[in-house]
mmCIF file of C-alpha atoms in Angstrom:
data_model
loop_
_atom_site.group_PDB
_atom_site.id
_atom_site.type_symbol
_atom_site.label_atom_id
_atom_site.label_comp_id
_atom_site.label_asym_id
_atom_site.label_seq_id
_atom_site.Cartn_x
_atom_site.Cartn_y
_atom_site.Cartn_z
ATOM 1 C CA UNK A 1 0.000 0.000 0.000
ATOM 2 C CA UNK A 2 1.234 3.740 -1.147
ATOM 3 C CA UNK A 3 2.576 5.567 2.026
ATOM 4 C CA UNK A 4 0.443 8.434 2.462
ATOM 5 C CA UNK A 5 3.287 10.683 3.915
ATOM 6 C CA UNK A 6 5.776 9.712 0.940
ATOM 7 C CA UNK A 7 2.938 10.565 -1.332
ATOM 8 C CA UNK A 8 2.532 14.520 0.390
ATOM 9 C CA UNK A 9 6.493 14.516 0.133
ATOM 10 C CA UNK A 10 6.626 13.666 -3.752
ATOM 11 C CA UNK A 11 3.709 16.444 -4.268
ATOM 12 C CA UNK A 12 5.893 18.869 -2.464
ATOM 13 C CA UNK A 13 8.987 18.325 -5.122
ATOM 14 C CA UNK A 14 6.299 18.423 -7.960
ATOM 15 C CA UNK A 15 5.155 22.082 -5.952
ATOM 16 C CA UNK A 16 8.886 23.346 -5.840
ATOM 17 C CA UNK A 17 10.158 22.037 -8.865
ATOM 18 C CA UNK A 18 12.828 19.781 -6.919
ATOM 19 C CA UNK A 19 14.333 17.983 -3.779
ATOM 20 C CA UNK A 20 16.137 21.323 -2.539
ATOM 21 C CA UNK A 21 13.161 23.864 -2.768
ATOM 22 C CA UNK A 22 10.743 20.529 -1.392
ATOM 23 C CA UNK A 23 13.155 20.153 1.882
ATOM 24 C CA UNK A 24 12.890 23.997 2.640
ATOM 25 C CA UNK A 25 9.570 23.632 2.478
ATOM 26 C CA UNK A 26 8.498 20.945 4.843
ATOM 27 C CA UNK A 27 11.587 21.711 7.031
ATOM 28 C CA UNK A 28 13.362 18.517 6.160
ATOM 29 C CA UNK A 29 17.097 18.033 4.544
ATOM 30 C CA UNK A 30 17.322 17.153 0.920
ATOM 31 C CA UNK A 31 19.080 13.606 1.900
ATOM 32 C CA UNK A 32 16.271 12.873 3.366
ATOM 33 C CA UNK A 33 13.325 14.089 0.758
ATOM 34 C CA UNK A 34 15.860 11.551 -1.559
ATOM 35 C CA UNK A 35 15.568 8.509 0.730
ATOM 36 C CA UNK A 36 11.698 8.766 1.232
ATOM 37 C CA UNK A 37 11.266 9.014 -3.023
ATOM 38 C CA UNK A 38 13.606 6.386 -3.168
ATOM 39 C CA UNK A 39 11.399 3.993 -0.868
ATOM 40 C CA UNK A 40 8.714 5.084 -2.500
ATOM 41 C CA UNK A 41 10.364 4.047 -6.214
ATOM 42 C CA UNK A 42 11.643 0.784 -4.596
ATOM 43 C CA UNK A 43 7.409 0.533 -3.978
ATOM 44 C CA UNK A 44 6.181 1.669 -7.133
ATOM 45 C CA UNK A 45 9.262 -0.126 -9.140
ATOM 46 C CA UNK A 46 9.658 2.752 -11.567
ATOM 47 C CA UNK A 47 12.360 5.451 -11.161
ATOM 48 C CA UNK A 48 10.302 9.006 -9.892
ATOM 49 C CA UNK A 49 13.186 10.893 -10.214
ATOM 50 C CA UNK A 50 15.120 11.802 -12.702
ATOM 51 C CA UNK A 51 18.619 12.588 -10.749
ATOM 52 C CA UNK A 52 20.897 13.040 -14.350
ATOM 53 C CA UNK A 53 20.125 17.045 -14.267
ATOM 54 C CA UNK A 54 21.471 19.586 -11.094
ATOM 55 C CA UNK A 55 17.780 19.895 -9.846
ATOM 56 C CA UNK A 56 16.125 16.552 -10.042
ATOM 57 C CA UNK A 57 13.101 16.818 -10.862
ATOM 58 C CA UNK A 58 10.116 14.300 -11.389
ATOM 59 C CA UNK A 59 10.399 12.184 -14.405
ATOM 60 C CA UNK A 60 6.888 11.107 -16.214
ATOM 61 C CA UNK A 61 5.922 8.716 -14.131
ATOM 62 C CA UNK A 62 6.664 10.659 -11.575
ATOM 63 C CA UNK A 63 4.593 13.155 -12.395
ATOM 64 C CA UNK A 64 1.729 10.567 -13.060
ATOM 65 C CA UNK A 65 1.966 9.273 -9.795
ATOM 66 C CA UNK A 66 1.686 12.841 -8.253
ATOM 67 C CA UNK A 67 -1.766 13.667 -10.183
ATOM 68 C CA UNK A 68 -3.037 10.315 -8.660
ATOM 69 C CA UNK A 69 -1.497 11.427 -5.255
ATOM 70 C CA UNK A 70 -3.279 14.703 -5.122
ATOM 71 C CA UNK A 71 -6.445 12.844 -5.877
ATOM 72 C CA UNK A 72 -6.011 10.193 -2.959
ATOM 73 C CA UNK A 73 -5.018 12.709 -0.932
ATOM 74 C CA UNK A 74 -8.209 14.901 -1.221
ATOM 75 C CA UNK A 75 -10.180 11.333 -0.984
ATOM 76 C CA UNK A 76 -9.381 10.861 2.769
ATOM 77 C CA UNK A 77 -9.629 14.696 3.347
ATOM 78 C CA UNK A 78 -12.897 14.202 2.465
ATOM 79 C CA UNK A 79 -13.348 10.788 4.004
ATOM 80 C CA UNK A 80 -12.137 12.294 7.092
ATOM 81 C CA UNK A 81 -14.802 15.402 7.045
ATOM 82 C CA UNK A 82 -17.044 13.052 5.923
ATOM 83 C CA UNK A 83 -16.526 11.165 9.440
ATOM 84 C CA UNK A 84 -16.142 13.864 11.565
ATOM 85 C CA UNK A 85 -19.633 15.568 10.656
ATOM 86 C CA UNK A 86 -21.548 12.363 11.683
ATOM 87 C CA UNK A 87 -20.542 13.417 15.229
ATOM 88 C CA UNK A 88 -21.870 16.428 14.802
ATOM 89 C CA UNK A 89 -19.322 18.151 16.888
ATOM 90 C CA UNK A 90 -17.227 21.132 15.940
ATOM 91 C CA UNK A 91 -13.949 20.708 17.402
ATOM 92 C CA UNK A 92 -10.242 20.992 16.369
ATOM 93 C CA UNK A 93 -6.861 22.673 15.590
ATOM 94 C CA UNK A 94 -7.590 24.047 11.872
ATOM 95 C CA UNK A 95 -3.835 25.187 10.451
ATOM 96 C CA UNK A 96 -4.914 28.355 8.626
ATOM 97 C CA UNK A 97 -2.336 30.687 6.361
ATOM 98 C CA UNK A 98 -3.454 34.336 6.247
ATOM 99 C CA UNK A 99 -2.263 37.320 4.434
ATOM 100 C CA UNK A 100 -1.714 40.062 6.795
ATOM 101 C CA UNK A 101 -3.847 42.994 5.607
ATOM 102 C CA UNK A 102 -6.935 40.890 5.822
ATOM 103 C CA UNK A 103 -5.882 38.935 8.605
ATOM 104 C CA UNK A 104 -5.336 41.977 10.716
ATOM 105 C CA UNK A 105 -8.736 43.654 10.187
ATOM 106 C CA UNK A 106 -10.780 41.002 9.569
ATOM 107 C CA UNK A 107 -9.654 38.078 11.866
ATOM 108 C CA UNK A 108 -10.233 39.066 15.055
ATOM 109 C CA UNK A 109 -13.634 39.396 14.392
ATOM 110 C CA UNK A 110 -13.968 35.994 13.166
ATOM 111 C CA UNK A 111 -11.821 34.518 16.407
ATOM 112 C CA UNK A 112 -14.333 36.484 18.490
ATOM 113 C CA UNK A 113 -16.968 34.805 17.080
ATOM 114 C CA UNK A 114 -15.754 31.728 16.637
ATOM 115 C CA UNK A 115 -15.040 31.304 20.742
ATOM 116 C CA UNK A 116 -19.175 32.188 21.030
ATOM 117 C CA UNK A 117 -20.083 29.122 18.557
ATOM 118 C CA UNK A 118 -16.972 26.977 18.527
ATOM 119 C CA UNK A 119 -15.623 27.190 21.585
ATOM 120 C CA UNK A 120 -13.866 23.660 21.456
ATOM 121 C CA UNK A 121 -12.225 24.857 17.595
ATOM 122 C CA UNK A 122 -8.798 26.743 17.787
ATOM 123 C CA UNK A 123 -6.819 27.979 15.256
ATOM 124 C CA UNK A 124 -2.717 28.019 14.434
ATOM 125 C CA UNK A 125 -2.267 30.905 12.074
ATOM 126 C CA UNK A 126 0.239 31.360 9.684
ATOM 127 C CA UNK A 127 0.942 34.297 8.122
ATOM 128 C CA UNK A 128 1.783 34.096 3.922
ATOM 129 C CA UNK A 129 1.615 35.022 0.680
ATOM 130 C CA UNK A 130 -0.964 32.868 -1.605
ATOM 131 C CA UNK A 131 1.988 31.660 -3.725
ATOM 132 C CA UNK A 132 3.258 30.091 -0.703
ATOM 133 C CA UNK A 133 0.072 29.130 1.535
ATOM 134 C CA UNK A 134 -2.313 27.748 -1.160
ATOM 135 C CA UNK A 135 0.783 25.258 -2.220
ATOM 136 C CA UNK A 136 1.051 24.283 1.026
ATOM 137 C CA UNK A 137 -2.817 23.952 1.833
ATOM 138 C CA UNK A 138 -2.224 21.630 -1.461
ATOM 139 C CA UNK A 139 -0.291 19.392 0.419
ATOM 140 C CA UNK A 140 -1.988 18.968 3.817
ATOM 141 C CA UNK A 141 0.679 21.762 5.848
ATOM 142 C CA UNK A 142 -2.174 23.564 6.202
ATOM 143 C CA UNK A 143 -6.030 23.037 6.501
ATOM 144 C CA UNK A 144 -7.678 26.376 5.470
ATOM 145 C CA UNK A 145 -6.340 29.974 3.749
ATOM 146 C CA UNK A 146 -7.455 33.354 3.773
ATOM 147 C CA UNK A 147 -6.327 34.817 0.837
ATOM 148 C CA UNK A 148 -7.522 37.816 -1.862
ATOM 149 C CA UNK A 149 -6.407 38.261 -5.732
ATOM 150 C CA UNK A 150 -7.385 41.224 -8.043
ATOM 151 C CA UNK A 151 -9.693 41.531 -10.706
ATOM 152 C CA UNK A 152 -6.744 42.415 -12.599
ATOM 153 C CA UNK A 153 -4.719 39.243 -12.108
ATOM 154 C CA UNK A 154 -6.845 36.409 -11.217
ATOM 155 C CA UNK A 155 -5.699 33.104 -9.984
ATOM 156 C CA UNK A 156 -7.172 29.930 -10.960
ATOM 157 C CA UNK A 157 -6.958 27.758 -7.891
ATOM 158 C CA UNK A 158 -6.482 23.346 -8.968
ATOM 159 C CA UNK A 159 -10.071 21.300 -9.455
ATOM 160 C CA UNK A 160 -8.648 19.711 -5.683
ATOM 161 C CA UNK A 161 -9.096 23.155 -3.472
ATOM 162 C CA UNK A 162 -12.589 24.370 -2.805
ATOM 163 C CA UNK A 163 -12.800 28.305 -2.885
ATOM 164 C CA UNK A 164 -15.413 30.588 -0.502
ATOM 165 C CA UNK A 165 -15.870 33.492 -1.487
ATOM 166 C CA UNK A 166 -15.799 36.428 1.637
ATOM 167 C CA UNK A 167 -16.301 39.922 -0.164
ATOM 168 C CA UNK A 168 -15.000 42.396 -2.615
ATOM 169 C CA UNK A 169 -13.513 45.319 -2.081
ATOM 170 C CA UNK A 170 -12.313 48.455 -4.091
ATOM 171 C CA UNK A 171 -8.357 49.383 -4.261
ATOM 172 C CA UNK A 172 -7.957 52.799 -4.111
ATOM 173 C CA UNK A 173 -5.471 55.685 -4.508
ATOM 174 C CA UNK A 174 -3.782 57.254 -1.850
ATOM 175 C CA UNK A 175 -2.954 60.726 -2.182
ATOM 176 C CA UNK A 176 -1.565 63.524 -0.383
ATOM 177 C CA UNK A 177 -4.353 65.585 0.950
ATOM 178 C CA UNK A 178 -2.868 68.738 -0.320
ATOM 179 C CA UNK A 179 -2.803 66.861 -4.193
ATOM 180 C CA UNK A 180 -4.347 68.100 -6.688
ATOM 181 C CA UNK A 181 -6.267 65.702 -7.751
ATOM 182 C CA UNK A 182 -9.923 66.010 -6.196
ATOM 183 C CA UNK A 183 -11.928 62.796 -6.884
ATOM 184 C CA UNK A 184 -14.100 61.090 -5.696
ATOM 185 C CA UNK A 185 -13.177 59.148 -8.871
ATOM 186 C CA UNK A 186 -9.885 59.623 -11.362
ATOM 187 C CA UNK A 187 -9.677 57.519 -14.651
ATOM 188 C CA UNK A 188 -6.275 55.799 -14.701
ATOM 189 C CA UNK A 189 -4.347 57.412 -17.424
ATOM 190 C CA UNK A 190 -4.753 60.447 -15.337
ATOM 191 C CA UNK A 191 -2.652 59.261 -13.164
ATOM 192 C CA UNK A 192 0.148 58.237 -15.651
ATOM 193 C CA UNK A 193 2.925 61.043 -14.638
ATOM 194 C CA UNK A 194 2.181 60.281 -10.755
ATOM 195 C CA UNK A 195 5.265 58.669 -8.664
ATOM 196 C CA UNK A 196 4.332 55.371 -7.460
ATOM 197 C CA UNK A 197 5.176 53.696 -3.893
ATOM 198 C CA UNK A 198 4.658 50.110 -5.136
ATOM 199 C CA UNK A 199 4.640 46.528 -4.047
ATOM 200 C CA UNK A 200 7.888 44.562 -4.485
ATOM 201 C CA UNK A 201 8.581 42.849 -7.833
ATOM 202 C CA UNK A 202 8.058 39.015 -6.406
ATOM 203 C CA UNK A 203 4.681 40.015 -4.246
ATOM 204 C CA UNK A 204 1.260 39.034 -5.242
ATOM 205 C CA UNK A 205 0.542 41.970 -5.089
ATOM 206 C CA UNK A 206 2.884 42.957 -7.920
ATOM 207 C CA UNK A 207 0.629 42.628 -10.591
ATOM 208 C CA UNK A 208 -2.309 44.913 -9.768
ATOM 209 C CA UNK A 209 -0.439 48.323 -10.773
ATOM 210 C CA UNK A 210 1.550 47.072 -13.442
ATOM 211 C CA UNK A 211 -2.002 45.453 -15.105
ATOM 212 C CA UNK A 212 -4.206 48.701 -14.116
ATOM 213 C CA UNK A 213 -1.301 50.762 -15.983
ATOM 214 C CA UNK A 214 -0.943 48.817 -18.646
ATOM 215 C CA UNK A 215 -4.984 48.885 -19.456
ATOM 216 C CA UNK A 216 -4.756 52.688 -19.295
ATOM 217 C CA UNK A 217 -2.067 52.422 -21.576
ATOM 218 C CA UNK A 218 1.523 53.352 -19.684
ATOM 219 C CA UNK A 219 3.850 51.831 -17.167
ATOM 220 C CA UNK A 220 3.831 53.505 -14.062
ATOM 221 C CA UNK A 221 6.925 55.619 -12.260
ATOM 222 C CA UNK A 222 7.771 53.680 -9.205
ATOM 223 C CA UNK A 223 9.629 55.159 -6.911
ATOM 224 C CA UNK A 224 9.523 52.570 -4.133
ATOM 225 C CA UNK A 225 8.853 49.439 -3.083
ATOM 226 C CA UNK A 226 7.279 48.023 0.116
ATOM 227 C CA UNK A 227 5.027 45.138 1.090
ATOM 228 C CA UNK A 228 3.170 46.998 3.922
ATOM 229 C CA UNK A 229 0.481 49.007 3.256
ATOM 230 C CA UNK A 230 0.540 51.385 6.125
ATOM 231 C CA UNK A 231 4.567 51.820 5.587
ATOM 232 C CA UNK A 232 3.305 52.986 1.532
ATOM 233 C CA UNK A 233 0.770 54.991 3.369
ATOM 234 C CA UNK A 234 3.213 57.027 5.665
ATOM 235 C CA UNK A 235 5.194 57.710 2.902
ATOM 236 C CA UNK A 236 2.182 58.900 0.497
ATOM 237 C CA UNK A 237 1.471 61.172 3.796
ATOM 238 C CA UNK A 238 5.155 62.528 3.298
ATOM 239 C CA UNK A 239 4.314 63.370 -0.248
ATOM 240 C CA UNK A 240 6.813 60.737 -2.066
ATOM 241 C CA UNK A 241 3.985 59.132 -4.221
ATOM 242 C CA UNK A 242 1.290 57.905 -4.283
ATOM 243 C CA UNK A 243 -0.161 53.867 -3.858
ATOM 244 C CA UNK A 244 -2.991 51.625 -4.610
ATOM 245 C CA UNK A 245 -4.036 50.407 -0.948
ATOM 246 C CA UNK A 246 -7.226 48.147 -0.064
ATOM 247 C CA UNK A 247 -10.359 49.695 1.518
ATOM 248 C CA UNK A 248 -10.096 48.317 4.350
ATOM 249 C CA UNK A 249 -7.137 49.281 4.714
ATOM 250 C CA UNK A 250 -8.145 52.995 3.609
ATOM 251 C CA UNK A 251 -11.216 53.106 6.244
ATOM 252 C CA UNK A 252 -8.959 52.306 8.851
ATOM 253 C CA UNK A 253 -6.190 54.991 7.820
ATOM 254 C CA UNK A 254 -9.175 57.774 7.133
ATOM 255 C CA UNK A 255 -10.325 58.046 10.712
ATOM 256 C CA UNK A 256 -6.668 58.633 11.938
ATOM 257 C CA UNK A 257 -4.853 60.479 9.319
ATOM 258 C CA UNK A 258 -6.121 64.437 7.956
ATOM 259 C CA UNK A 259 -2.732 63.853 5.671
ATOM 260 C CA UNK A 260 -4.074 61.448 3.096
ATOM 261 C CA UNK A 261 -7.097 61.308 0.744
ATOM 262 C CA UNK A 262 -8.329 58.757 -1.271
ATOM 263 C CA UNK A 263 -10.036 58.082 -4.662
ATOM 264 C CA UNK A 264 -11.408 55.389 -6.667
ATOM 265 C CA UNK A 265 -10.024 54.650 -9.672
ATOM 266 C CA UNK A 266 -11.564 54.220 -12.954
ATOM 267 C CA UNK A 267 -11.116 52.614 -16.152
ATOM 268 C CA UNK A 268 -10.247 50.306 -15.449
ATOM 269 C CA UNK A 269 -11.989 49.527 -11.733
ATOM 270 C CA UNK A 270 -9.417 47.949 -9.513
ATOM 271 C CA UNK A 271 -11.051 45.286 -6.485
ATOM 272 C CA UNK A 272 -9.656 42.668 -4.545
ATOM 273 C CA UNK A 273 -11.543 39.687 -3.741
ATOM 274 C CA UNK A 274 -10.933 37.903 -0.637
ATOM 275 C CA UNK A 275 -11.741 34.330 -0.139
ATOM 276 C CA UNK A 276 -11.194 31.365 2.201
ATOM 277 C CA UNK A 277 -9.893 27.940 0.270
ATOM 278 C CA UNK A 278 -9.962 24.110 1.621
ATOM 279 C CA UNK A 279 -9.289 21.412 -0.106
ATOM 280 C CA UNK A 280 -11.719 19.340 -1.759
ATOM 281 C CA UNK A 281 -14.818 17.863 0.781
ATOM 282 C CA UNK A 282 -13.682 18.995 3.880
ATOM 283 C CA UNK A 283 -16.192 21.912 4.787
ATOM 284 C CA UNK A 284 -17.966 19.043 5.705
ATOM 285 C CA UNK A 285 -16.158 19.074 9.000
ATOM 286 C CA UNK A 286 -18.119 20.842 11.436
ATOM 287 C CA UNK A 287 -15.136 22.594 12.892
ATOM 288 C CA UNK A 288 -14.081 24.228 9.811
ATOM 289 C CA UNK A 289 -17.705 24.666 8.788
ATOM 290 C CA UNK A 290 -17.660 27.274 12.281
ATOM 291 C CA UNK A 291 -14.424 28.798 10.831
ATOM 292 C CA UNK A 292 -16.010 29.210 7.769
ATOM 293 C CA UNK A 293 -19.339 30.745 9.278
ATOM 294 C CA UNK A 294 -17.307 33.106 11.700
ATOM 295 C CA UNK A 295 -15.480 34.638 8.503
ATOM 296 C CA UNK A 296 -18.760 34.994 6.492
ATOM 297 C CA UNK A 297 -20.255 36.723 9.787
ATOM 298 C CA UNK A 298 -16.954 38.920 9.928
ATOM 299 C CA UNK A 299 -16.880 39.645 6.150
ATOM 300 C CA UNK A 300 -20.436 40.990 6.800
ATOM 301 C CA UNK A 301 -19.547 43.462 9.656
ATOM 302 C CA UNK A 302 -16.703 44.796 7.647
ATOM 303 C CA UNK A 303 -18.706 45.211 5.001
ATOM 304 C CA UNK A 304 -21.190 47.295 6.736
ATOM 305 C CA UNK A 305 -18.615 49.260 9.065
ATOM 306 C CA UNK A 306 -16.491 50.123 5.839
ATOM 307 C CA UNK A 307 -18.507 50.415 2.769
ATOM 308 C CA UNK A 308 -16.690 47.639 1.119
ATOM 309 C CA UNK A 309 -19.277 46.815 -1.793
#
């Protein structure tokens, strides 16, 4: 019988693209990622890995085997849920990644609920990017992510994760308050001589002003780079650029700050959609059903408090 845990490791070098980039990820050395694929090829009786390049990497049937491991995998997820929701109880340690932004605004709502309904369901949070949680809620590090992509970029998540849709929000444009732009709204191309405070190069979050630029027709000016939205907004205040920041993020900076404005912009519409994925079957679980419920409940309040839309 296929080992289960060899089968999560040999999705892991599929994820990463090899034995190195696998170990880092599940905290193991690459000798030993080698020895479990090679007990696992001694099972099978076909070589896995092809070990003739630098980075070994999966040979065909290699690959084949992964598909069919990602499917067995999600089987006894959902096998699992399956079990657990005859009981009827919702209990648990759920592993959930987050992305910060959201995480920060929205989750302690959801916690506070969650104690009311689901008092016997706790939750290990931690924080990452999609590219690097939704791989590893792939292969079973994690149970549950909160994560958001833009309308701009979308990201088409694999038939075996189940995706839950939370809310939408509007990105908009931080500017000084002295700037003389006046909104409430600013088509893009306006915008096309501004300085930009952007996100870095290899963030998700990359892609939304480079794609909104490019569909107004120019690349934008960046000036500078940072992957915290309040740090972009303190520097926005100090007149240096301007940024795209989330709504959220925007309602919480408008209350506090008489330095900053913000507008929506237009042609094209930037959002961000915010989501919670699982894999395949295993909402079923009454635990992470209650997780699930206490972020819909949370999504709600924000949107009401904040004008999301």
């Amino acid at each position: 019988m296929l080992d289960v845990r060899r089968l999560r490791i040999l999705l892991a070098v599929q994820e990463h693209g090899g034995v190195a980039a696998a170990a880092r990820s599940l905290a193991f050395t690459p000798p030993a990622i080698s020895q479990q694929i090679a007990a696992l090829e001694r099972q099978v009786g076909v070589p896995l890995l092809d070990r003739s390049q630098r980075s070994a990497r999966l040979t065909p049937a290699g690959l084949r085997l992964a598909a069919h491991a990602e499917r067995i995998l999600s089987h006894l997820d959902a096998a699992e849920a399956d079990l657990a929701s005859m009981s009827g109880q919702a209990s648990g340690l759920f592993r959930m990644g987050v992305i910060p932004t959201v995480a920060r605004i929205m989750l302690p709502l959801a916690l506070r609920r969650l104690a009311e309904t689901a008092p016997d369901v706790a939750l290990h949070i931690e924080q990452g990017e999609p590219e690097d949680s939704l791989p590893a809620l792939r292969r079973g590090d994690l149970d549950l992510v909160l994560a958001g992509e833009y309308a701009v970029a979308p990201r088409r998540l694999p038939p075996s994760l189940d995706r839950h849709q939370l809310f939408s929000e509007p990105m908009l444009v931080a500017v000084p308050a002295e700037h003389a732009l006046t909104g409430p709204s600013v088509p893009f191309i306006e915008l096309e001589k501004q300085r930009w405070i952007a996100a870095p190069p290899t963030s998700s979050c990359a892609p939304l002003l480079t794609r909104s630029a490019g569909l107004a027709g120019f690349e934008p000016h960046v000036v500078g780079h940072c992957d915290d939205f309040g740090l972009a907004l303190a520097l926005v205040a100090s007149g240096q650029g301007i940024a795209l920041v989330p709504s959220m993020v925007a309602a919480e900076y408008q209350v506090t700050s008489d330095q900053l404005r913000f507008l929506y912009p237009d042609k094209p519409k930037t959002r961000r959609d915010i989501y919670l994925a699982a894999r395949r079957g295993t909402t079923a679980d009454p635990g992470i059903a209650c997780v699930l419920g206490a972020l819909h409940e949370a999504a709600a309040t924000l949107a009401a408090t904040t004008s999301l839309g």
